[in-house]
mmCIF file with all atom_site columns, C-alpha atoms in Angstrom:
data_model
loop_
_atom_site.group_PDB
_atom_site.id
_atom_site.type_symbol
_atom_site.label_atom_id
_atom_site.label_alt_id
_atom_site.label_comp_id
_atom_site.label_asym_id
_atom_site.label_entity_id
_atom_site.label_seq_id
_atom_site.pdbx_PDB_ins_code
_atom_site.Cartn_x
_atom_site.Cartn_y
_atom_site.Cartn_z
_atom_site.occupancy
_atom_site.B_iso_or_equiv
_atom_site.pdbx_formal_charge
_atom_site.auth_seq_id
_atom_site.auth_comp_id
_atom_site.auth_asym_id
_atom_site.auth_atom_id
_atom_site.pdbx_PDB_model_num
ATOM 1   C CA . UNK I 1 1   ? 2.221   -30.466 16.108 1.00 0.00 ? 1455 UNK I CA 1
ATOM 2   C CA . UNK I 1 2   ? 3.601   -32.018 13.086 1.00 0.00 ? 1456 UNK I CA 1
ATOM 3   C CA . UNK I 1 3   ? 6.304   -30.494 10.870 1.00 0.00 ? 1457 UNK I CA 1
ATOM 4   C CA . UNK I 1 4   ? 3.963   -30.497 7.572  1.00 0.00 ? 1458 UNK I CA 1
ATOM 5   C CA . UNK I 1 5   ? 1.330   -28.660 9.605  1.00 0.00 ? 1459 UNK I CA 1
ATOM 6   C CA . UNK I 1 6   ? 3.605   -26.384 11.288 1.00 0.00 ? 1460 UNK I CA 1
ATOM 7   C CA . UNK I 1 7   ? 5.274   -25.326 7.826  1.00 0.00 ? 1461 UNK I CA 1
ATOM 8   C CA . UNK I 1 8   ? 1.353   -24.660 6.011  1.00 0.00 ? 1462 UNK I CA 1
ATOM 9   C CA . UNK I 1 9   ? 0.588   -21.465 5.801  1.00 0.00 ? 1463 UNK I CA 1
ATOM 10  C CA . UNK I 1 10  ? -2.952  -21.732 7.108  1.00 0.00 ? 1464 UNK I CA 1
ATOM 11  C CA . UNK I 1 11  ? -1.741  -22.737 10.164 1.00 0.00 ? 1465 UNK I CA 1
ATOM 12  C CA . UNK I 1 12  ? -2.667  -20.073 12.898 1.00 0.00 ? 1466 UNK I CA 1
ATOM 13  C CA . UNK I 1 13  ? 0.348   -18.852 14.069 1.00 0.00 ? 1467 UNK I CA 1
ATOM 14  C CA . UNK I 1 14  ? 1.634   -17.949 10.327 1.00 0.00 ? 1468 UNK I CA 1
ATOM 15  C CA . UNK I 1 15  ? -1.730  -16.758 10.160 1.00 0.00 ? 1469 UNK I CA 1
ATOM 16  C CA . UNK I 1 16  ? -1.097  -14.197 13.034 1.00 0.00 ? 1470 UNK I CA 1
ATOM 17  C CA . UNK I 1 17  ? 2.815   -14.028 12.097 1.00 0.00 ? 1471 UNK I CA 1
ATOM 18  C CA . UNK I 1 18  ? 1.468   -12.650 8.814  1.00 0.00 ? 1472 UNK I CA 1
ATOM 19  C CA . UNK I 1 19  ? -0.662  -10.090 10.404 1.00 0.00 ? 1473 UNK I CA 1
ATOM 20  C CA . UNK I 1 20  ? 1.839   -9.035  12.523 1.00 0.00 ? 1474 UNK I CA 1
ATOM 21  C CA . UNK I 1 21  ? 4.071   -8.423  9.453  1.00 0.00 ? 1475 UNK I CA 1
ATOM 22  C CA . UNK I 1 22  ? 1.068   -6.232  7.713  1.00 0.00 ? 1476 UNK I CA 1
ATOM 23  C CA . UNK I 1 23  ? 0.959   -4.234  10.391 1.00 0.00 ? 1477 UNK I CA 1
ATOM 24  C CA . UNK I 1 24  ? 4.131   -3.384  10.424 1.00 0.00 ? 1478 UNK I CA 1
ATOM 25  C CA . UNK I 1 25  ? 4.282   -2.751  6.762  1.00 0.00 ? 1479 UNK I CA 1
ATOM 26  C CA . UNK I 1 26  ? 1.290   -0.541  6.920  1.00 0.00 ? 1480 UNK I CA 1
ATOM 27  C CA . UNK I 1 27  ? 3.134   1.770   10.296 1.00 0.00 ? 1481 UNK I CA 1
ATOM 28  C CA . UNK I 1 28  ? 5.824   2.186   7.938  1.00 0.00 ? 1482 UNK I CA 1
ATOM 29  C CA . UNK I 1 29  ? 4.057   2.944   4.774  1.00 0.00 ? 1483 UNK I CA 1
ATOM 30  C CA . UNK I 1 30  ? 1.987   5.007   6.646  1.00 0.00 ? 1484 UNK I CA 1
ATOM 31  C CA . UNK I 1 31  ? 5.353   7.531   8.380  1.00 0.00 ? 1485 UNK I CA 1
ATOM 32  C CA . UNK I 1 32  ? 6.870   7.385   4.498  1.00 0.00 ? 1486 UNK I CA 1
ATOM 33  C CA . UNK I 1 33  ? 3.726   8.894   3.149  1.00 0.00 ? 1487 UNK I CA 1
ATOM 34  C CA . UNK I 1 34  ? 2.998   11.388  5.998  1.00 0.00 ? 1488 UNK I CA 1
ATOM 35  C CA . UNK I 1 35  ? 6.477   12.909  5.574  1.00 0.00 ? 1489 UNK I CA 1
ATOM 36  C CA . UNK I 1 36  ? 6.048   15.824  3.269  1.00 0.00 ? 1490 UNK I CA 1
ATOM 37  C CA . UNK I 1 37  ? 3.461   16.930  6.072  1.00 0.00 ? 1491 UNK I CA 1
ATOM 38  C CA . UNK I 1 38  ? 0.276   17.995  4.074  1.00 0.00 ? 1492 UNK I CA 1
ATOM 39  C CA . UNK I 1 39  ? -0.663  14.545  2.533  1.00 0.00 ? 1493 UNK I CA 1
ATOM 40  C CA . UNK I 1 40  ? -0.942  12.851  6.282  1.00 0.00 ? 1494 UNK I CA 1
ATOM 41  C CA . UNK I 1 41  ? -4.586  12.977  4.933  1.00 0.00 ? 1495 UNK I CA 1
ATOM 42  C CA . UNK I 1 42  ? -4.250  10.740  2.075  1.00 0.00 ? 1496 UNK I CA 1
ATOM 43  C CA . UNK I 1 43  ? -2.060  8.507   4.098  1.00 0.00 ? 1497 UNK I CA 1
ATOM 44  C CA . UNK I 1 44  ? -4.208  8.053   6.944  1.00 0.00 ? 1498 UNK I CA 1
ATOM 45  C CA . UNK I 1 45  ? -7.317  7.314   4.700  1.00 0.00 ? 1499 UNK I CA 1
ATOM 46  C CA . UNK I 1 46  ? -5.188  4.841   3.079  1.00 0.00 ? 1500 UNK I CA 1
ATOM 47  C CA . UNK I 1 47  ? -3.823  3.129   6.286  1.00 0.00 ? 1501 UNK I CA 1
ATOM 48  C CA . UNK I 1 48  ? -7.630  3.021   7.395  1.00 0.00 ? 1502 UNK I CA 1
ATOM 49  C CA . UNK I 1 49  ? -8.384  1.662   4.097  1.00 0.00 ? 1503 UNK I CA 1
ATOM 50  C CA . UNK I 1 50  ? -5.982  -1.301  4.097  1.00 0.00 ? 1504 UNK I CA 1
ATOM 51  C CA . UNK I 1 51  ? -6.549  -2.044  8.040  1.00 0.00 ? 1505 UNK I CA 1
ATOM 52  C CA . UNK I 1 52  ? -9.828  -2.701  7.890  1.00 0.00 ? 1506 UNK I CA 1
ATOM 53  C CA . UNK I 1 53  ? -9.457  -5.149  4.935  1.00 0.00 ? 1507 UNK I CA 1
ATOM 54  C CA . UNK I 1 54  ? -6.803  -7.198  7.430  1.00 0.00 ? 1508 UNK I CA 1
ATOM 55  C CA . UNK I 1 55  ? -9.350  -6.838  10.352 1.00 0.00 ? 1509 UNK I CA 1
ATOM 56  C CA . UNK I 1 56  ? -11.912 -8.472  8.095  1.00 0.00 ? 1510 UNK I CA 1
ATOM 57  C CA . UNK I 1 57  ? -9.606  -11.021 6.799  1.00 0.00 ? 1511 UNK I CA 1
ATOM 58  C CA . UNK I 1 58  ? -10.084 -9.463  3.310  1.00 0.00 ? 1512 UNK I CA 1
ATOM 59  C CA . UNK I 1 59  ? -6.405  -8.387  2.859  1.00 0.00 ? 1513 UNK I CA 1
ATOM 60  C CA . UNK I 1 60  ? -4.828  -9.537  -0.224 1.00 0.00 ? 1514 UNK I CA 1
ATOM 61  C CA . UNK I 1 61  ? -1.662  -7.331  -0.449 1.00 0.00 ? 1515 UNK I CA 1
ATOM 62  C CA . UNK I 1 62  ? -1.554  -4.742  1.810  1.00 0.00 ? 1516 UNK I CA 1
ATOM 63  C CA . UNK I 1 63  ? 1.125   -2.325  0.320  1.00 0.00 ? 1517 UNK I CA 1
ATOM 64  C CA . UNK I 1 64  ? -1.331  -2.662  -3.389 1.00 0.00 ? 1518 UNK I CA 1
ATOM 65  C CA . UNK I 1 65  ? -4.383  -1.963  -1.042 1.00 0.00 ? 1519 UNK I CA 1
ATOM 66  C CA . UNK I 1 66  ? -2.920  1.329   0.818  1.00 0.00 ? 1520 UNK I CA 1
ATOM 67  C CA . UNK I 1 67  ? -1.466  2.999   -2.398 1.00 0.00 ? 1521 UNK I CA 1
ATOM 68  C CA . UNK I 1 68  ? -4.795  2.000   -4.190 1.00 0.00 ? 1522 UNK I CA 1
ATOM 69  C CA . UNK I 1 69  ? -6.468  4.263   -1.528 1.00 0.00 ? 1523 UNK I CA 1
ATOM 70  C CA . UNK I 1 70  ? -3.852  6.876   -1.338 1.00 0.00 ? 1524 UNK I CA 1
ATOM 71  C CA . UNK I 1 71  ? -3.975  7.404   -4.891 1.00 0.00 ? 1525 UNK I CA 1
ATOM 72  C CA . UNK I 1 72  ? -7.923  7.438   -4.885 1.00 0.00 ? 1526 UNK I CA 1
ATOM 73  C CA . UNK I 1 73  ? -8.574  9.208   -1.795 1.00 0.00 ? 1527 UNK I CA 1
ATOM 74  C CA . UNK I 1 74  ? -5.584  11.892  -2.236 1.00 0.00 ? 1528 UNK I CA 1
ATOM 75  C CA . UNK I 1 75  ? -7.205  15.147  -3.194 1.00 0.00 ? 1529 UNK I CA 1
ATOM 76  C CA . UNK I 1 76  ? -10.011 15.008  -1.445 1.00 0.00 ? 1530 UNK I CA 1
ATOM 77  C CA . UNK I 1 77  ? -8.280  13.468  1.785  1.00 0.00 ? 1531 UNK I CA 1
ATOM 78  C CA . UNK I 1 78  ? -5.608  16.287  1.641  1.00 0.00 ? 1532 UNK I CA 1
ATOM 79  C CA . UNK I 1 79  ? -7.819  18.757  1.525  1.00 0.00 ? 1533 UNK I CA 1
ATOM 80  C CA . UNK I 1 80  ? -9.670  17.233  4.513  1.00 0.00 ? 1534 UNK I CA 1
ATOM 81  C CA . UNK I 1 81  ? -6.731  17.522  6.381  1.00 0.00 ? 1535 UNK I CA 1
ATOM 82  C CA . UNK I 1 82  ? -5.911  20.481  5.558  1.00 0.00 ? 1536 UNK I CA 1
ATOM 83  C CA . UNK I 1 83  ? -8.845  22.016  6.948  1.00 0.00 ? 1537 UNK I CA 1
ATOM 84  C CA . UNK I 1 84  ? -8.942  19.437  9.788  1.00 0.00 ? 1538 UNK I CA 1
ATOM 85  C CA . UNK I 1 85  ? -5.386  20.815  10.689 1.00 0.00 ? 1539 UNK I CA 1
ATOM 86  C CA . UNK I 1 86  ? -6.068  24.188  10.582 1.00 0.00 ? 1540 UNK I CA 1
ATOM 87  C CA . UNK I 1 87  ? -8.913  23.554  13.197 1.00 0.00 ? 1541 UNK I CA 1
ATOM 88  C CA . UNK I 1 88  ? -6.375  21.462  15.096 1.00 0.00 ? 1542 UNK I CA 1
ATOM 89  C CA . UNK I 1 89  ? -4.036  24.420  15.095 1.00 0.00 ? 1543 UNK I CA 1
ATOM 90  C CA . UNK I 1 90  ? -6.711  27.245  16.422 1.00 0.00 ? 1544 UNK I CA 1
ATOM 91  C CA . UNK I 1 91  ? -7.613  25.215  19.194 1.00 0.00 ? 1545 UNK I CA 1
ATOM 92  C CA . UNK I 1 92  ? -4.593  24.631  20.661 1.00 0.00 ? 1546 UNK I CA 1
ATOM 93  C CA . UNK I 1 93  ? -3.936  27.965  20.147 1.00 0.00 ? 1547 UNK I CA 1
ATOM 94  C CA . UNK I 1 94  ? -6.787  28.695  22.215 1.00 0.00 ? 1548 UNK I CA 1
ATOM 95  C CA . UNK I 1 95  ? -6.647  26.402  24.597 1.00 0.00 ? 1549 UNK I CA 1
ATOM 96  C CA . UNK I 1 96  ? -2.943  27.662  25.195 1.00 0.00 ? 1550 UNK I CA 1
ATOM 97  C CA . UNK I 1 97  ? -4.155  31.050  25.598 1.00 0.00 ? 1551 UNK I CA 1
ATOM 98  C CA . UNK I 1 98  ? -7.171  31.145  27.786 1.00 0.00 ? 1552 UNK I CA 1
ATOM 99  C CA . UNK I 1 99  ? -5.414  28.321  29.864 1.00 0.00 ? 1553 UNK I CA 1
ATOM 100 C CA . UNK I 1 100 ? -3.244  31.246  31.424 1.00 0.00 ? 1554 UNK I CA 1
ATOM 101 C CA . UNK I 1 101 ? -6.337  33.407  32.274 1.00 0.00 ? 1555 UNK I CA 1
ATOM 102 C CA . UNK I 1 102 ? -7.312  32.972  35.867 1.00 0.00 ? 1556 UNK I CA 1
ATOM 103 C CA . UNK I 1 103 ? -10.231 35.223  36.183 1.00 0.00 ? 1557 UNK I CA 1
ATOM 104 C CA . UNK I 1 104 ? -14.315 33.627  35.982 1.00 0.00 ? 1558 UNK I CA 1
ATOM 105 C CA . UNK I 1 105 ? -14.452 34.520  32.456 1.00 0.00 ? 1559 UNK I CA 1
ATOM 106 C CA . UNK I 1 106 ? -10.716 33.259  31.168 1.00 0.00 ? 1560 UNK I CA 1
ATOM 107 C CA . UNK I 1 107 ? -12.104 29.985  32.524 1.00 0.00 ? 1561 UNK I CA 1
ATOM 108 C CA . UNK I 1 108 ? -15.189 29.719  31.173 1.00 0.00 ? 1562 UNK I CA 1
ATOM 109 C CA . UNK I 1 109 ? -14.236 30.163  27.862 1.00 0.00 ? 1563 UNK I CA 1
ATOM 110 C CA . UNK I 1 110 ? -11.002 27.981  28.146 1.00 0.00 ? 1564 UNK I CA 1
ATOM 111 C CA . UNK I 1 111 ? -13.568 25.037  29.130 1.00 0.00 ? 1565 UNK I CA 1
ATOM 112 C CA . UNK I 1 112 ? -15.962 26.134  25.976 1.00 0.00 ? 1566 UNK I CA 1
ATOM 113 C CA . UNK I 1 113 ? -12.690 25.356  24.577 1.00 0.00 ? 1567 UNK I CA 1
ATOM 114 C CA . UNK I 1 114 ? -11.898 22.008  26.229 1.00 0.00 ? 1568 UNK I CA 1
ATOM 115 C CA . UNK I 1 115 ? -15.304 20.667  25.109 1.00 0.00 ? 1569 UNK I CA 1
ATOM 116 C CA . UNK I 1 116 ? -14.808 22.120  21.764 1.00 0.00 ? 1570 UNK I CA 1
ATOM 117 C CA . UNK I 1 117 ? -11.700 19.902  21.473 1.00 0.00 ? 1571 UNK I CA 1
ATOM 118 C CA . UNK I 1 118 ? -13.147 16.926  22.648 1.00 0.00 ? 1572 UNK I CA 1
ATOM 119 C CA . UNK I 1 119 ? -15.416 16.950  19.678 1.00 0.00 ? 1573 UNK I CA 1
ATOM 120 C CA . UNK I 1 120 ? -12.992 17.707  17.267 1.00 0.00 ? 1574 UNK I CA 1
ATOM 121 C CA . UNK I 1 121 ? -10.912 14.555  18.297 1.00 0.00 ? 1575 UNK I CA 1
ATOM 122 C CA . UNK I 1 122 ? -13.942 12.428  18.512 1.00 0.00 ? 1576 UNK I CA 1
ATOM 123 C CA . UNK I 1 123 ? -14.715 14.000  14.554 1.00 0.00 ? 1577 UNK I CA 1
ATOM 124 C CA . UNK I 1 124 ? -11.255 13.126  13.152 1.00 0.00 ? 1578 UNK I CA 1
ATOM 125 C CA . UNK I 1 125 ? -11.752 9.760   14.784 1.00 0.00 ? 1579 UNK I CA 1
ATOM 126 C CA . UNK I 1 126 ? -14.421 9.142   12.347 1.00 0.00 ? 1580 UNK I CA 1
ATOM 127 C CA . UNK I 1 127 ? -13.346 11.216  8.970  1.00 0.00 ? 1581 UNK I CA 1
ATOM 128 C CA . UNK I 1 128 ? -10.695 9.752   7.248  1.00 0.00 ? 1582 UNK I CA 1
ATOM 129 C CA . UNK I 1 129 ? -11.890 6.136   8.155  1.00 0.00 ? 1583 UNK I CA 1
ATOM 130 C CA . UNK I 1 130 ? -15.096 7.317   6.326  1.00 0.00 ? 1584 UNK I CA 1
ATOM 131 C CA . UNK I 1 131 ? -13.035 8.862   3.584  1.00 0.00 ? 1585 UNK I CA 1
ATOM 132 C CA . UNK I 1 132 ? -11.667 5.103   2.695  1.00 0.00 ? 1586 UNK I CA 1
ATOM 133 C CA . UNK I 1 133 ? -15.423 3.288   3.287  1.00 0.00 ? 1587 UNK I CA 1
ATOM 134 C CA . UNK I 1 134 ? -18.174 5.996   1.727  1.00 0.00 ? 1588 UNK I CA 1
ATOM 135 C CA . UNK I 1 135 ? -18.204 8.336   -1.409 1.00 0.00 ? 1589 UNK I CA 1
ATOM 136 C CA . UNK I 1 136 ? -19.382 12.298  0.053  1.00 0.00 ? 1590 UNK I CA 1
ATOM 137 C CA . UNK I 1 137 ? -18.675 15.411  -0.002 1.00 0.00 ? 1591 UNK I CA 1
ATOM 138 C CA . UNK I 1 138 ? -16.256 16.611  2.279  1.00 0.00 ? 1592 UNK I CA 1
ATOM 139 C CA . UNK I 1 139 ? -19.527 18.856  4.705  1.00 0.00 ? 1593 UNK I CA 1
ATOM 140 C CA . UNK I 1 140 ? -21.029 15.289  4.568  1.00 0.00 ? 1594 UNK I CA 1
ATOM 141 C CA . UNK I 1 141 ? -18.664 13.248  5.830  1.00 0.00 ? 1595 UNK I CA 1
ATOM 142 C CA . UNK I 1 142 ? -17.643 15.663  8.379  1.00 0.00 ? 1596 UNK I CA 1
ATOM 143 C CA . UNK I 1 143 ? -21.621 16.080  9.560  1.00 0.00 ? 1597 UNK I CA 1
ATOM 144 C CA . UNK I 1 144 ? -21.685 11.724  8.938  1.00 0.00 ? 1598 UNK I CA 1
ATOM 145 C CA . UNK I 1 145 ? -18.452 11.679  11.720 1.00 0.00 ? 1599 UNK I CA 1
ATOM 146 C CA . UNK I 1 146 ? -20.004 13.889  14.136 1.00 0.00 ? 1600 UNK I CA 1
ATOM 147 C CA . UNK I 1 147 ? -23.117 11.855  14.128 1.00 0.00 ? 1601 UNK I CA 1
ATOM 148 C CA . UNK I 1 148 ? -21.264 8.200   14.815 1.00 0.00 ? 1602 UNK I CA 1
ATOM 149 C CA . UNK I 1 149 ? -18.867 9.906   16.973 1.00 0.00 ? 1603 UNK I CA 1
ATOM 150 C CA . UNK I 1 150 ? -22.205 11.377  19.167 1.00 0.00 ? 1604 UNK I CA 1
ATOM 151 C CA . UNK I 1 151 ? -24.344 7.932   18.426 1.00 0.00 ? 1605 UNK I CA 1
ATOM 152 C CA . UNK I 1 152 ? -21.428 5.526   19.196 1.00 0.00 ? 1606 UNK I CA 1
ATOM 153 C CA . UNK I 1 153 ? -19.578 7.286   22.175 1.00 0.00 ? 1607 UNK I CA 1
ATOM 154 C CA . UNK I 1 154 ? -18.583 4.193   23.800 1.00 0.00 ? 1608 UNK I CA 1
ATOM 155 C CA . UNK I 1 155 ? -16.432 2.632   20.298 1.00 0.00 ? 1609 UNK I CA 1
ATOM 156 C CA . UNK I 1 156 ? -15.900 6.379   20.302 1.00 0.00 ? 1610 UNK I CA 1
ATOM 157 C CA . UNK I 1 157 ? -14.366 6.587   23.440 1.00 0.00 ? 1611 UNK I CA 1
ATOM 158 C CA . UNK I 1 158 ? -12.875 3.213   23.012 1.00 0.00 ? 1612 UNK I CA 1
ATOM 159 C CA . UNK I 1 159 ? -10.616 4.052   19.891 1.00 0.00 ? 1613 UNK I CA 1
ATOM 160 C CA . UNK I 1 160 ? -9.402  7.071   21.350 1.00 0.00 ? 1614 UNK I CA 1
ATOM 161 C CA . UNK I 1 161 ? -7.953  5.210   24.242 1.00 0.00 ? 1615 UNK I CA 1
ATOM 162 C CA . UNK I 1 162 ? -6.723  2.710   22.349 1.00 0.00 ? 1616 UNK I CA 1
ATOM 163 C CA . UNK I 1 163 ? -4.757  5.424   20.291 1.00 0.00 ? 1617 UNK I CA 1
ATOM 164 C CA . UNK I 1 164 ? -3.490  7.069   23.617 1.00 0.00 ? 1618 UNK I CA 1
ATOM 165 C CA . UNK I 1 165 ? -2.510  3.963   24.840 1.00 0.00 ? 1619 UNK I CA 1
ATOM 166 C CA . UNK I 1 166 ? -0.696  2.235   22.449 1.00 0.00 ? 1620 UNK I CA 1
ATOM 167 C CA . UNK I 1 167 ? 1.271   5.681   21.493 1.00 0.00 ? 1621 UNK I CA 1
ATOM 168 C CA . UNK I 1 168 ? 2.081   6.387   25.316 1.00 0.00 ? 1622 UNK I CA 1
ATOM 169 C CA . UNK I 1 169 ? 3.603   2.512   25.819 1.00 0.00 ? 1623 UNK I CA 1
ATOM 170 C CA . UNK I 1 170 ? 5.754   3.206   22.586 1.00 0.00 ? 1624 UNK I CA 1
ATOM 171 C CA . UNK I 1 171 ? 7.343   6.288   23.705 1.00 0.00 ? 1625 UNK I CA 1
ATOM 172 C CA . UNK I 1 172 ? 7.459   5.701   27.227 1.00 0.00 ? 1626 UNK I CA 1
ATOM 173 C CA . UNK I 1 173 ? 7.939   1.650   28.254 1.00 0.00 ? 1627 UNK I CA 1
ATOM 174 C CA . UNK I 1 174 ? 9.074   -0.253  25.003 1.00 0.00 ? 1628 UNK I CA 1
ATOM 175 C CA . UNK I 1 175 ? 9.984   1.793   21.891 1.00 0.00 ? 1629 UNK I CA 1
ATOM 176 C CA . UNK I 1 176 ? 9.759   -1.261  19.578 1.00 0.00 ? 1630 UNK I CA 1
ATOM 177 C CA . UNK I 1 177 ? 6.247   -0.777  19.726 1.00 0.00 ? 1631 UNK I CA 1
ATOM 178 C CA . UNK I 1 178 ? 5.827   1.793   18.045 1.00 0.00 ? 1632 UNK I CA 1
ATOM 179 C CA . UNK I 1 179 ? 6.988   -0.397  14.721 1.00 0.00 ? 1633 UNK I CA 1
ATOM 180 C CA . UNK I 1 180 ? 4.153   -1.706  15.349 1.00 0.00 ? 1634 UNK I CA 1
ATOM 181 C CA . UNK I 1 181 ? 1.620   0.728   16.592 1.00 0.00 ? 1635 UNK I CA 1
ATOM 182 C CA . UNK I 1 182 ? 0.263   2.393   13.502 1.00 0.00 ? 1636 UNK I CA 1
ATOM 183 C CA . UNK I 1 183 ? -0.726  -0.567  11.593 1.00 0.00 ? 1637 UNK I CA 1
ATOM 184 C CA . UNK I 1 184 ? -2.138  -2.335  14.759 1.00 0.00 ? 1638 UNK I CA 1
ATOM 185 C CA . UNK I 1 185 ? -4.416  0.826   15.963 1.00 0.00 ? 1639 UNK I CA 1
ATOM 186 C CA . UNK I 1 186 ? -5.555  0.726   12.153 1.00 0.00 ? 1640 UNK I CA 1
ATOM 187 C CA . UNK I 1 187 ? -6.465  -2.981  12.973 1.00 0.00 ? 1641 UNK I CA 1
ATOM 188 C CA . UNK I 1 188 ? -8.166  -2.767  16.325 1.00 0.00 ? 1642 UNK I CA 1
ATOM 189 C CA . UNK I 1 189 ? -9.821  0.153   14.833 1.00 0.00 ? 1643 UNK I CA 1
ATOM 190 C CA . UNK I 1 190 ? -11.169 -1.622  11.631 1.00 0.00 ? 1644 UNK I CA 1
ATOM 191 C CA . UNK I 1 191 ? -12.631 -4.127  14.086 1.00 0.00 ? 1645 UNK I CA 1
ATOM 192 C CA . UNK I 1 192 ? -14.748 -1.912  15.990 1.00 0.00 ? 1646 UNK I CA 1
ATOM 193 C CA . UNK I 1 193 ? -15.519 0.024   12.771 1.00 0.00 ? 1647 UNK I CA 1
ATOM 194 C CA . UNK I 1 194 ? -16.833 -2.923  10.533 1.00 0.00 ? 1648 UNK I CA 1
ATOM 195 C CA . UNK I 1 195 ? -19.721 -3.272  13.782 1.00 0.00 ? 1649 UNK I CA 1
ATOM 196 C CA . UNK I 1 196 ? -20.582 1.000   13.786 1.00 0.00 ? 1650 UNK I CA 1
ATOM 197 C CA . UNK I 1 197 ? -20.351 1.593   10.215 1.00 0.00 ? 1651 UNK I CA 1
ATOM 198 C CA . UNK I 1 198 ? -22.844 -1.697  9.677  1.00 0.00 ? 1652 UNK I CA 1
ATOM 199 C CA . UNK I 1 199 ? -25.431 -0.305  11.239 1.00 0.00 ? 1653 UNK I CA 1
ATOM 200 C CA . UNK I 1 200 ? -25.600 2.965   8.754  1.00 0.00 ? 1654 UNK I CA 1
ATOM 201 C CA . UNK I 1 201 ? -24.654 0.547   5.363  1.00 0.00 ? 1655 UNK I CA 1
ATOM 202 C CA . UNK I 1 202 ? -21.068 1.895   4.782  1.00 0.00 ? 1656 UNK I CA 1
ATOM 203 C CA . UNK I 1 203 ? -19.348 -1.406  4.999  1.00 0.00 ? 1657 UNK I CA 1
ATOM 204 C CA . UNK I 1 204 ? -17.927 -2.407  1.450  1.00 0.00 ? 1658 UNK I CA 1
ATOM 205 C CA . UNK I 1 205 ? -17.529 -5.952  0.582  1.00 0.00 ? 1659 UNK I CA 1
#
């Protein structure tokens, strides 16, 4: 490789260099915002929001495009979350509870409880990605998640892992990764999203 085509930016590993780089910026615009707690909503809409731009090679600046979103997306996002949260809350709650039971019933009830939690991941898979693709009302868009989550199970299933895996190799074989991790689950995910949300007309050009 020559040194004039090693230096131009098009060439592909700047390319992927500069990816890697937006990723990183997006993990840590993406702690910064969640800090205070209740506007993890607005943040995560906004990460969403900016990583599927960079999956589709339609990132211009990715710190403009996140705080364009954030700003947008904020009240209704937060107020997602914070019902989203709560949810989150009671069934661990739950789950914590009837887990100690031993008797026919205890169990039953903490597997109603398992399953109930299985579709409240696969939900918040879908919301806040959503939030930054489609204008609705906050029942829609929760009724709109539950419906991909259900039709798709496989990306479903797919992102979820993803998530799980790239948190559990940052915290328990390289911690670097997790620099890293945020902005390049937002970017796996925005791949696999851009195919689902085609088929129901929520991609925006």
């Amino acid at each position: 490789m020559e040194m004039a085509e090693f230096f131009n930016l098009d060439n592909p590993i700047w390319r992927f260099m500069g990816k890697v780089f937006d990723m990183m910026v997006l993990t840590v615009l993406w702690v910064v915002t969640s800090l205070p707690v209740f506007t993890i909503g607005a943040s995560t809409t906004a990460l969403y929001y900016a990583g599927m731009k960079l999956a589709k090679d339609q990132e211009g600046y990715v710190v403009k495009d996140f705080f364009h979103s954030f700003r947008e997306n904020f009240r209704q996002a937060t107020f997602m979350w914070c019902i989203l949260a709560g949810l989150g809350i009671f069934l661990i709650t739950d789950l914590t509870w009837y887990y100690q039971f031993k008797s026919g019933v205890g169990v039953m009830i903490f597997f109603m409880f398992v399953i109930l939690t299985a579709f409240y991941i696969m939900i918040l898979t879908y919301t806040f990605p959503l939030l930054a693709r489609c204008q609705a009302g906050i029942k829609k868009i929760l009724m709109l998640a539950f419906m991909i989550a259900v039709k798709n199970i496989g990306w479903t299933i797919l992102m979820i892992t993803t998530t799980t895996c790239l948190l559990a190799i940052g915290v328990f074989v390289c911690a670097p990764v997790l620099i890293l991790s945020v902005g390049l689950c937002a970017y796996l995910h925005g791949k696999i999203l851009y195919v689902v949300f085609k088929q129901y007309h929520f991609v925006l050009e």
